[in-house]
């Protein structure tokens, strides 16, 4: 299995990071993709990648919650510097978040569009963070439509129409712990989405699946997400594993 979205470098893992990774490896999770947040965490993220070559992979990008009036342009310069310096499997996590701060929408859109341009230029997928901002996110993606524009809607928790819209725009859905929540809703329609359009993720340390909801999430809990998909799709665990792993390898070109 591949955890396509995990913040293993987060401070929540400072006490037992290697143990948490080993626990996931023991469960058959072979690759971990780390989304970038901002320059304050780049070093920890990139260091972890060097410690687990061929297993941990860093993305690069500026998270929408860290698009601040006083620093976003400098942060984007740092992102561009890294993208020009070496290869990354994806640009992310990027997008629009209107849950925490609606006042920065304009600069969030500018930062999102700039990073989309880099992704198209470098032929890389993007990993999208969208929270209370599906309409605004789709507006940007429609405006930036391009044959090379593709990627993952990370932590997808929208409606069926939004899922289909994302797929029509050449994106696939990142499915994590929310699918196990009683009020998560996506479990009610997910079967209508082809399994070929889904990848697994944890977003650890956030959004732990049931029965760990409310506690620290871990990559080792990815099997609980896959187990829920077994029920939804009526397929064997090994089949869920195989198809979602192939999907991840295809999107990240590994």
PDB file of C-alpha atoms in Angstrom, residues 18-184:
ATOM      1  CA  UNK A  18      10.984   5.863  13.398  1.00  0.00           C
ATOM      2  CA  UNK A  19       8.752   3.501  15.365  1.00  0.00           C
ATOM      3  CA  UNK A  20       5.655   4.907  13.648  1.00  0.00           C
ATOM      4  CA  UNK A  21       7.248   4.398  10.235  1.00  0.00           C
ATOM      5  CA  UNK A  22       8.375   0.880  11.130  1.00  0.00           C
ATOM      6  CA  UNK A  23       4.864  -0.004  12.302  1.00  0.00           C
ATOM      7  CA  UNK A  24       3.527   1.083   8.898  1.00  0.00           C
ATOM      8  CA  UNK A  25       6.240  -0.820   7.026  1.00  0.00           C
ATOM      9  CA  UNK A  26       5.341  -3.929   9.022  1.00  0.00           C
ATOM     10  CA  UNK A  27       1.753  -3.563   7.801  1.00  0.00           C
ATOM     11  CA  UNK A  28       2.854  -3.543   4.173  1.00  0.00           C
ATOM     12  CA  UNK A  29       2.873   0.189   3.512  1.00  0.00           C
ATOM     13  CA  UNK A  30       5.852   0.570   1.203  1.00  0.00           C
ATOM     14  CA  UNK A  31       5.869   4.249   0.239  1.00  0.00           C
ATOM     15  CA  UNK A  32       5.033   7.510   2.002  1.00  0.00           C
ATOM     16  CA  UNK A  33       4.468  10.855   0.269  1.00  0.00           C
ATOM     17  CA  UNK A  34       5.069  13.965   2.369  1.00  0.00           C
ATOM     18  CA  UNK A  35       3.239  17.188   1.438  1.00  0.00           C
ATOM     19  CA  UNK A  36       5.108  20.451   2.007  1.00  0.00           C
ATOM     20  CA  UNK A  37       3.595  23.155   4.232  1.00  0.00           C
ATOM     21  CA  UNK A  38       5.981  26.122   4.261  1.00  0.00           C
ATOM     22  CA  UNK A  39       9.696  26.863   4.606  1.00  0.00           C
ATOM     23  CA  UNK A  40       9.721  26.297   8.376  1.00  0.00           C
ATOM     24  CA  UNK A  41       9.192  22.569   7.904  1.00  0.00           C
ATOM     25  CA  UNK A  42      11.093  21.919   4.650  1.00  0.00           C
ATOM     26  CA  UNK A  43      14.284  20.834   6.389  1.00  0.00           C
ATOM     27  CA  UNK A  44      12.595  18.237   8.611  1.00  0.00           C
ATOM     28  CA  UNK A  45      10.652  16.908   5.639  1.00  0.00           C
ATOM     29  CA  UNK A  46      13.676  16.627   3.355  1.00  0.00           C
ATOM     30  CA  UNK A  47      15.786  15.089   6.121  1.00  0.00           C
ATOM     31  CA  UNK A  48      13.233  12.327   6.609  1.00  0.00           C
ATOM     32  CA  UNK A  49      13.364  11.603   2.895  1.00  0.00           C
ATOM     33  CA  UNK A  50      17.153  11.106   3.069  1.00  0.00           C
ATOM     34  CA  UNK A  51      16.751   8.750   6.037  1.00  0.00           C
ATOM     35  CA  UNK A  52      14.328   6.492   4.135  1.00  0.00           C
ATOM     36  CA  UNK A  53      15.504   6.518   0.498  1.00  0.00           C
ATOM     37  CA  UNK A  54      13.073   4.896  -1.913  1.00  0.00           C
ATOM     38  CA  UNK A  55      10.356   4.800   0.745  1.00  0.00           C
ATOM     39  CA  UNK A  56       9.740   8.415   1.804  1.00  0.00           C
ATOM     40  CA  UNK A  57       9.213  11.049  -0.894  1.00  0.00           C
ATOM     41  CA  UNK A  58       8.868  14.803  -0.398  1.00  0.00           C
ATOM     42  CA  UNK A  59       6.545  17.021  -2.403  1.00  0.00           C
ATOM     43  CA  UNK A  60       7.133  20.764  -2.688  1.00  0.00           C
ATOM     44  CA  UNK A  61       4.619  23.608  -2.457  1.00  0.00           C
ATOM     45  CA  UNK A  62       3.029  26.270  -0.267  1.00  0.00           C
ATOM     46  CA  UNK A  63      -0.019  25.184   1.767  1.00  0.00           C
ATOM     47  CA  UNK A  64      -2.931  27.658   1.411  1.00  0.00           C
ATOM     48  CA  UNK A  65      -3.189  28.174   5.196  1.00  0.00           C
ATOM     49  CA  UNK A  66       0.357  29.546   5.103  1.00  0.00           C
ATOM     50  CA  UNK A  67      -0.298  32.041   2.313  1.00  0.00           C
ATOM     51  CA  UNK A  68       0.174  35.184   4.416  1.00  0.00           C
ATOM     52  CA  UNK A  69       0.195  38.796   3.119  1.00  0.00           C
ATOM     53  CA  UNK A  70       3.629  39.507   4.584  1.00  0.00           C
ATOM     54  CA  UNK A  71       5.418  36.346   3.373  1.00  0.00           C
ATOM     55  CA  UNK A  72       3.646  34.467   0.563  1.00  0.00           C
ATOM     56  CA  UNK A  73       5.745  35.846  -2.290  1.00  0.00           C
ATOM     57  CA  UNK A  74       8.992  35.031  -0.482  1.00  0.00           C
ATOM     58  CA  UNK A  75       7.648  31.566   0.338  1.00  0.00           C
ATOM     59  CA  UNK A  76       6.835  30.983  -3.334  1.00  0.00           C
ATOM     60  CA  UNK A  77      10.366  32.032  -4.292  1.00  0.00           C
ATOM     61  CA  UNK A  78      11.672  29.337  -1.938  1.00  0.00           C
ATOM     62  CA  UNK A  79       9.346  26.742  -3.492  1.00  0.00           C
ATOM     63  CA  UNK A  80      10.487  27.704  -6.986  1.00  0.00           C
ATOM     64  CA  UNK A  81      14.123  27.453  -5.903  1.00  0.00           C
ATOM     65  CA  UNK A  82      13.609  23.869  -4.774  1.00  0.00           C
ATOM     66  CA  UNK A  83      11.630  22.941  -7.907  1.00  0.00           C
ATOM     67  CA  UNK A  84      14.441  24.231 -10.100  1.00  0.00           C
ATOM     68  CA  UNK A  85      17.063  22.467  -8.009  1.00  0.00           C
ATOM     69  CA  UNK A  86      15.808  18.861  -7.974  1.00  0.00           C
ATOM     70  CA  UNK A  87      12.960  16.546  -8.920  1.00  0.00           C
ATOM     71  CA  UNK A  88       9.845  16.166  -6.771  1.00  0.00           C
ATOM     72  CA  UNK A  89       7.040  13.677  -7.479  1.00  0.00           C
ATOM     73  CA  UNK A  90       4.370  16.388  -7.092  1.00  0.00           C
ATOM     74  CA  UNK A  91       3.677  20.017  -6.219  1.00  0.00           C
ATOM     75  CA  UNK A  92       1.671  20.072  -3.020  1.00  0.00           C
ATOM     76  CA  UNK A  93      -0.075  20.578  -0.929  1.00  0.00           C
ATOM     77  CA  UNK A  94      -1.542  23.629  -2.624  1.00  0.00           C
ATOM     78  CA  UNK A  95      -5.036  25.027  -3.077  1.00  0.00           C
ATOM     79  CA  UNK A  96      -7.601  27.156  -1.264  1.00  0.00           C
ATOM     80  CA  UNK A  97      -8.746  27.025   2.361  1.00  0.00           C
ATOM     81  CA  UNK A  98     -11.613  29.290   3.423  1.00  0.00           C
ATOM     82  CA  UNK A  99     -12.269  27.557   6.733  1.00  0.00           C
ATOM     83  CA  UNK A 100      -9.596  29.422   8.684  1.00  0.00           C
ATOM     84  CA  UNK A 101      -9.252  32.711   6.827  1.00  0.00           C
ATOM     85  CA  UNK A 102     -11.463  34.126   4.081  1.00  0.00           C
ATOM     86  CA  UNK A 103      -9.591  37.447   3.956  1.00  0.00           C
ATOM     87  CA  UNK A 104      -6.633  35.922   2.105  1.00  0.00           C
ATOM     88  CA  UNK A 105      -8.668  34.462  -0.767  1.00  0.00           C
ATOM     89  CA  UNK A 106      -7.114  36.762  -3.389  1.00  0.00           C
ATOM     90  CA  UNK A 107      -3.539  35.852  -2.557  1.00  0.00           C
ATOM     91  CA  UNK A 108      -4.454  32.187  -2.027  1.00  0.00           C
ATOM     92  CA  UNK A 109      -5.769  32.149  -5.605  1.00  0.00           C
ATOM     93  CA  UNK A 110      -2.604  33.853  -6.903  1.00  0.00           C
ATOM     94  CA  UNK A 111      -0.353  31.398  -5.072  1.00  0.00           C
ATOM     95  CA  UNK A 112      -2.450  28.451  -6.306  1.00  0.00           C
ATOM     96  CA  UNK A 113      -2.344  29.651  -9.911  1.00  0.00           C
ATOM     97  CA  UNK A 114       1.398  30.290  -9.805  1.00  0.00           C
ATOM     98  CA  UNK A 115       2.084  26.790  -8.521  1.00  0.00           C
ATOM     99  CA  UNK A 116      -0.245  25.279 -11.131  1.00  0.00           C
ATOM    100  CA  UNK A 117       1.790  27.086 -13.801  1.00  0.00           C
ATOM    101  CA  UNK A 118       4.977  25.514 -12.444  1.00  0.00           C
ATOM    102  CA  UNK A 119       3.347  22.082 -12.393  1.00  0.00           C
ATOM    103  CA  UNK A 120       2.330  22.410 -16.043  1.00  0.00           C
ATOM    104  CA  UNK A 121       5.766  23.733 -16.988  1.00  0.00           C
ATOM    105  CA  UNK A 122       7.515  20.841 -15.204  1.00  0.00           C
ATOM    106  CA  UNK A 123       4.872  18.223 -16.092  1.00  0.00           C
ATOM    107  CA  UNK A 124       4.175  17.380 -12.441  1.00  0.00           C
ATOM    108  CA  UNK A 125       0.898  16.432 -10.720  1.00  0.00           C
ATOM    109  CA  UNK A 126      -0.507  18.737  -8.051  1.00  0.00           C
ATOM    110  CA  UNK A 127      -1.962  17.713  -4.701  1.00  0.00           C
ATOM    111  CA  UNK A 128      -4.899  19.955  -3.848  1.00  0.00           C
ATOM    112  CA  UNK A 129      -6.053  21.059  -0.414  1.00  0.00           C
ATOM    113  CA  UNK A 130      -9.603  22.356  -0.617  1.00  0.00           C
ATOM    114  CA  UNK A 131     -11.603  23.240   2.481  1.00  0.00           C
ATOM    115  CA  UNK A 132     -14.923  25.054   2.200  1.00  0.00           C
ATOM    116  CA  UNK A 133     -13.687  26.174  -1.215  1.00  0.00           C
ATOM    117  CA  UNK A 134     -14.800  23.712  -3.884  1.00  0.00           C
ATOM    118  CA  UNK A 135     -16.393  26.419  -6.069  1.00  0.00           C
ATOM    119  CA  UNK A 136     -13.315  28.655  -5.889  1.00  0.00           C
ATOM    120  CA  UNK A 137     -10.989  25.706  -6.510  1.00  0.00           C
ATOM    121  CA  UNK A 138     -12.931  24.540  -9.551  1.00  0.00           C
ATOM    122  CA  UNK A 139     -12.966  28.104 -10.937  1.00  0.00           C
ATOM    123  CA  UNK A 140      -9.168  28.157 -10.850  1.00  0.00           C
ATOM    124  CA  UNK A 141      -8.850  24.671 -12.379  1.00  0.00           C
ATOM    125  CA  UNK A 142     -11.276  25.522 -15.193  1.00  0.00           C
ATOM    126  CA  UNK A 143      -9.327  28.697 -15.880  1.00  0.00           C
ATOM    127  CA  UNK A 144      -6.015  26.825 -15.899  1.00  0.00           C
ATOM    128  CA  UNK A 145      -7.222  23.806 -17.904  1.00  0.00           C
ATOM    129  CA  UNK A 146      -4.307  22.130 -19.655  1.00  0.00           C
ATOM    130  CA  UNK A 147      -3.545  18.599 -20.933  1.00  0.00           C
ATOM    131  CA  UNK A 148      -0.734  18.323 -18.367  1.00  0.00           C
ATOM    132  CA  UNK A 149      -2.824  19.560 -15.419  1.00  0.00           C
ATOM    133  CA  UNK A 150      -3.593  16.560 -13.227  1.00  0.00           C
ATOM    134  CA  UNK A 151      -3.267  15.350  -9.660  1.00  0.00           C
ATOM    135  CA  UNK A 152      -5.069  14.431  -6.454  1.00  0.00           C
ATOM    136  CA  UNK A 153      -7.902  16.083  -4.551  1.00  0.00           C
ATOM    137  CA  UNK A 154      -6.386  15.347  -1.159  1.00  0.00           C
ATOM    138  CA  UNK A 155      -8.724  14.342   1.680  1.00  0.00           C
ATOM    139  CA  UNK A 156     -11.753  14.434  -0.579  1.00  0.00           C
ATOM    140  CA  UNK A 157     -14.896  15.094   1.465  1.00  0.00           C
ATOM    141  CA  UNK A 158     -17.234  16.693  -1.058  1.00  0.00           C
ATOM    142  CA  UNK A 159     -20.462  15.630  -2.764  1.00  0.00           C
ATOM    143  CA  UNK A 160     -20.866  13.172  -5.648  1.00  0.00           C
ATOM    144  CA  UNK A 161     -21.172  16.001  -8.218  1.00  0.00           C
ATOM    145  CA  UNK A 162     -17.932  17.534  -6.959  1.00  0.00           C
ATOM    146  CA  UNK A 163     -16.210  14.156  -7.140  1.00  0.00           C
ATOM    147  CA  UNK A 164     -17.315  13.727 -10.750  1.00  0.00           C
ATOM    148  CA  UNK A 165     -16.265  17.293 -11.592  1.00  0.00           C
ATOM    149  CA  UNK A 166     -12.794  16.641 -10.163  1.00  0.00           C
ATOM    150  CA  UNK A 167     -12.465  13.446 -12.214  1.00  0.00           C
ATOM    151  CA  UNK A 168     -13.641  15.241 -15.362  1.00  0.00           C
ATOM    152  CA  UNK A 169     -10.789  17.711 -14.805  1.00  0.00           C
ATOM    153  CA  UNK A 170      -8.261  14.829 -14.829  1.00  0.00           C
ATOM    154  CA  UNK A 171      -7.940  14.475 -11.058  1.00  0.00           C
ATOM    155  CA  UNK A 172      -8.316  11.517  -8.762  1.00  0.00           C
ATOM    156  CA  UNK A 173      -9.579  11.434  -5.181  1.00  0.00           C
ATOM    157  CA  UNK A 174      -7.449  10.991  -2.063  1.00  0.00           C
ATOM    158  CA  UNK A 175      -9.510   8.945   0.384  1.00  0.00           C
ATOM    159  CA  UNK A 176      -8.574   8.822   4.055  1.00  0.00           C
ATOM    160  CA  UNK A 177     -10.055   8.498   7.523  1.00  0.00           C
ATOM    161  CA  UNK A 178     -13.156  10.561   6.709  1.00  0.00           C
ATOM    162  CA  UNK A 179     -14.566   7.576   4.801  1.00  0.00           C
ATOM    163  CA  UNK A 180     -14.844   5.722   8.137  1.00  0.00           C
ATOM    164  CA  UNK A 181     -16.737   8.538   9.923  1.00  0.00           C
ATOM    165  CA  UNK A 182     -20.469   8.097  10.560  1.00  0.00           C
ATOM    166  CA  UNK A 183     -21.066  11.662   9.336  1.00  0.00           C
ATOM    167  CA  UNK A 184     -18.379  11.524   6.635  1.00  0.00           C
TER     168      UNK A 184
END
